[in-house]
Each structure stands twice: as structure tokens, then as C-alpha cells.
CSV table of C-alpha atoms in Angstrom, one decimal:
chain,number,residue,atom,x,y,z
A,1245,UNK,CA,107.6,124.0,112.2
A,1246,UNK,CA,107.0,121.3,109.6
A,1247,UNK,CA,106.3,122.3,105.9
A,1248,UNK,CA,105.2,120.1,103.3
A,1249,UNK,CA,105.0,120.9,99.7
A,1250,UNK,CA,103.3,118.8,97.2
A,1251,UNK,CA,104.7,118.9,93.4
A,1252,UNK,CA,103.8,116.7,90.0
A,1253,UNK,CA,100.6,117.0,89.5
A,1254,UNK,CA,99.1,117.3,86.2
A,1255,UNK,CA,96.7,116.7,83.5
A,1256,UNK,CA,97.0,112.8,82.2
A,1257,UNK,CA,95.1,110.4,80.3
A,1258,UNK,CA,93.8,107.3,81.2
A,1259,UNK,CA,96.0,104.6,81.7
A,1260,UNK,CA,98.9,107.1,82.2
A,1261,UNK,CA,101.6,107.5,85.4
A,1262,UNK,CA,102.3,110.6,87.4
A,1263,UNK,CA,104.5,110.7,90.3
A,1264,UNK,CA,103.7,112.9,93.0
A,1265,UNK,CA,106.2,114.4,95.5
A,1266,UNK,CA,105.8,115.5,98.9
A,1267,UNK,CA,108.8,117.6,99.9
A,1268,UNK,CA,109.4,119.0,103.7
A,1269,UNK,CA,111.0,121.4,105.2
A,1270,UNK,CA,111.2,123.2,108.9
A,1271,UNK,CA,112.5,119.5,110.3
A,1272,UNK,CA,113.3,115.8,109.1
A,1273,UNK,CA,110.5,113.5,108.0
A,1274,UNK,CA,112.4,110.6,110.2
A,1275,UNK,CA,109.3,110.8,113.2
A,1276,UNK,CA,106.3,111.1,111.0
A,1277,UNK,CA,104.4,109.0,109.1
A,1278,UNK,CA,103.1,110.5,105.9
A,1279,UNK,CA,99.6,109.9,104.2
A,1280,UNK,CA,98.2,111.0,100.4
A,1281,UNK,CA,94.9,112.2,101.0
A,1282,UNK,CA,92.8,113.4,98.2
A,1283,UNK,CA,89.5,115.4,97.4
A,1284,UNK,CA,87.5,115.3,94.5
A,1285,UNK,CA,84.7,118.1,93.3
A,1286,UNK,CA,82.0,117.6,96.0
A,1287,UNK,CA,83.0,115.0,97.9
A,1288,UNK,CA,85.2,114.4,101.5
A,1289,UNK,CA,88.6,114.0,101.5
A,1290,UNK,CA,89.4,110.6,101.5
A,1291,UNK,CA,92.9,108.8,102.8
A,1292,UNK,CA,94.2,107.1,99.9
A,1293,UNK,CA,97.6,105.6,101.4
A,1294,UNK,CA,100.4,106.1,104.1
A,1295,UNK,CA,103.5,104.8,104.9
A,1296,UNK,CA,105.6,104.6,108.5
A,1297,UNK,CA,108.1,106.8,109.4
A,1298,UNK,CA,110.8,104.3,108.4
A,1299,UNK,CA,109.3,102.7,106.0
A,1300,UNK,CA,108.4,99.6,106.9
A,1301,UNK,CA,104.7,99.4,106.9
A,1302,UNK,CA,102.4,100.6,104.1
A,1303,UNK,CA,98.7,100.6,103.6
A,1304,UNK,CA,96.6,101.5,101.0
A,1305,UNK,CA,93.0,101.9,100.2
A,1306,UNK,CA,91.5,99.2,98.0
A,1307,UNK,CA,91.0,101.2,94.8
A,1308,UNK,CA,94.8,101.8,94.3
A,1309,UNK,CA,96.1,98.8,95.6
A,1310,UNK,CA,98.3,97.3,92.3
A,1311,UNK,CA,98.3,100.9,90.7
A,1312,UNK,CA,99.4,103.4,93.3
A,1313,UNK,CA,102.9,102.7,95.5
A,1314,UNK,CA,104.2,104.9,98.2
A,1315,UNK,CA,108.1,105.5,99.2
A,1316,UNK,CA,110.1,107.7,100.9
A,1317,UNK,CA,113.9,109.0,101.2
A,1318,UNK,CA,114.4,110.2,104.4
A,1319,UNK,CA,118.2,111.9,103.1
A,1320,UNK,CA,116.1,113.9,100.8
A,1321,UNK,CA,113.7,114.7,103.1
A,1322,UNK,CA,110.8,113.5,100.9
A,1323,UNK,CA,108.1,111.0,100.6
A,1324,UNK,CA,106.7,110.1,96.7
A,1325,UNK,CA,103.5,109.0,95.5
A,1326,UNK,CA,103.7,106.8,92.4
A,1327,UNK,CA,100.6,106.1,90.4
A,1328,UNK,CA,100.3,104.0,87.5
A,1329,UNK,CA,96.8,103.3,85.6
A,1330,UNK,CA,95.3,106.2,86.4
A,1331,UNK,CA,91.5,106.7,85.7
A,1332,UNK,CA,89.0,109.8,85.8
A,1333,UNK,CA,88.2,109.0,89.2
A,1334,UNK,CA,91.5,109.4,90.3
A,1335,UNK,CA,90.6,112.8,89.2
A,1336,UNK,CA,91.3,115.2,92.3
A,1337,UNK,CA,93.4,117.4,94.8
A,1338,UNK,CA,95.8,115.1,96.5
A,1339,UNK,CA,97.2,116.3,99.7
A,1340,UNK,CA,100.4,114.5,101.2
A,1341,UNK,CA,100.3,114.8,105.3
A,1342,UNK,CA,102.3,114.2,108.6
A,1343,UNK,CA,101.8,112.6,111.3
A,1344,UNK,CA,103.7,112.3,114.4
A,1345,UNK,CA,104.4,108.1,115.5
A,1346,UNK,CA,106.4,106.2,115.8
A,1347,UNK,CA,105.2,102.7,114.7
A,1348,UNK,CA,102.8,102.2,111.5
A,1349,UNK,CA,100.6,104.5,109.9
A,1350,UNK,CA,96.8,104.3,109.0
A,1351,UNK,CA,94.5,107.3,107.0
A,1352,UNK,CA,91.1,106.0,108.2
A,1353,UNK,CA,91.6,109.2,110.2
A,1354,UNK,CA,92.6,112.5,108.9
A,1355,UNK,CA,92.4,114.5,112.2
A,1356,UNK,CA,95.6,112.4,113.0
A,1357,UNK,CA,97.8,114.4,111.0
A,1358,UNK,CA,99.2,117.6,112.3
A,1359,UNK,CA,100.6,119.1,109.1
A,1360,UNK,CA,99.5,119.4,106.1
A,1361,UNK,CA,100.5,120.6,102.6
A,1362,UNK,CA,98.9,122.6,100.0
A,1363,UNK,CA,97.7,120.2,97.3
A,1364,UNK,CA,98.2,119.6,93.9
A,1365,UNK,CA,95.5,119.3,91.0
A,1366,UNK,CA,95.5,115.6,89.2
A,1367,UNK,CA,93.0,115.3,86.5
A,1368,UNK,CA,92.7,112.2,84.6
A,1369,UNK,CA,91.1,112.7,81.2
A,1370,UNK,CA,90.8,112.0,77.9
């Protein structure tokens, strides 16, 4: 069974970086492509990014394109979220996700990801 652990989340300004991890465990990442999904207070989760199970094809939402950059080591078992320029509606739980296939990736649908990890809290403030 597939577990996925999100980690480096945190209180930053805006402007700031974090860089968000998404650690598995249970099996290798090397079939799954993995998405960042996020929820703010009161809204739906939204798919912010993904990226193939080798690697080769990413796609992001529009808001983060030029501030946000997904990447993966498949030795270490563990796909990262970079994200520079942050702003307050960045602000939310972001959820990293897996999802069986072999070719590309896409988060226009959440319900195609099988497992998914806990969260962790980014708050963008001043």
C-alpha cells in the first residue's frame, strides 16, 4: 500500500520560497504520476500541478506557472514542490497525490488519484 507524507510547510511572507516534499513509502513512486493539490478555508480543492511518472511531462495551473516548479527523484522515493513568490492566496493545505499511469499527468481531475497524503499547512502572510 502506497503512503505519502507531505513535509515543509510553514508560515512565510510574501514574496518568500518554501519547498514542499512529498515522501512515499509502502512501494516505488516509478508507476505514478504525482499531483499538488491544495485547499484553502472555504473553497474546493483545486489541482495546482503534476508531473509524469518519469518525469518528462509537467503541467501546471496558470497562477503558478513562473513561481511554482515540480521534480522528482525516483532513488529517494520522493517528488518536491518548489514555490517561489509566494502570495496570501497561496495560503492553504496542499496535498501531494498519486496516480497510477503510465504516460503524462493532468489534475483537472482529483478522483484520478488513488492515494493520497495528509497535508501540510502553507500560510502566506505578512
Amino acid at each position: 500500500q502506497l503512503q505519502l507524507v507531505e513535509s515543509g510547510g510553514g508560515l512565510v511572507q510574501p514574496g518568500g520560497s518554501l519547498r514542499l516534499s512529498c515522501a512515499a513509502s509502502g512501494s516505488t513512486l516509478d508507476y505514478y504520476a504525482i499531483g499538488w493539490f491544495r485547499q484553502a478555508p472555504g473553497k474546493e480543492r483545486e489541482g495546482v500541478l503534476c508531473i509524469s511518472s518519469k518525469g518528462g511531462v509537467t503541467n501546471y495551473i496558470d497562477s503558478v506557472k513562473g513561481r511554482f516548479t515540480i521534480s522528482r527523484d525516483n532513488v529517494k522515493n520522493t517528488v518536491y514542490l518548489q514555490m517561489n513568490g509566494l502570495n496570501t492566496e497561496d495560503t492553504a493545505v496542499y496535498y501531494c497525490a498519486a496516480d497510477r499511469r503510465n504516460f503524462g499527468c493532468s489534475v483537472a481531475s482529483r478522483h484520478d488519484y488513488e492515494y493520497w497524503g495528509q497535508g501540510t499547512q502553507v500560510t502566506v502572510s505578512s
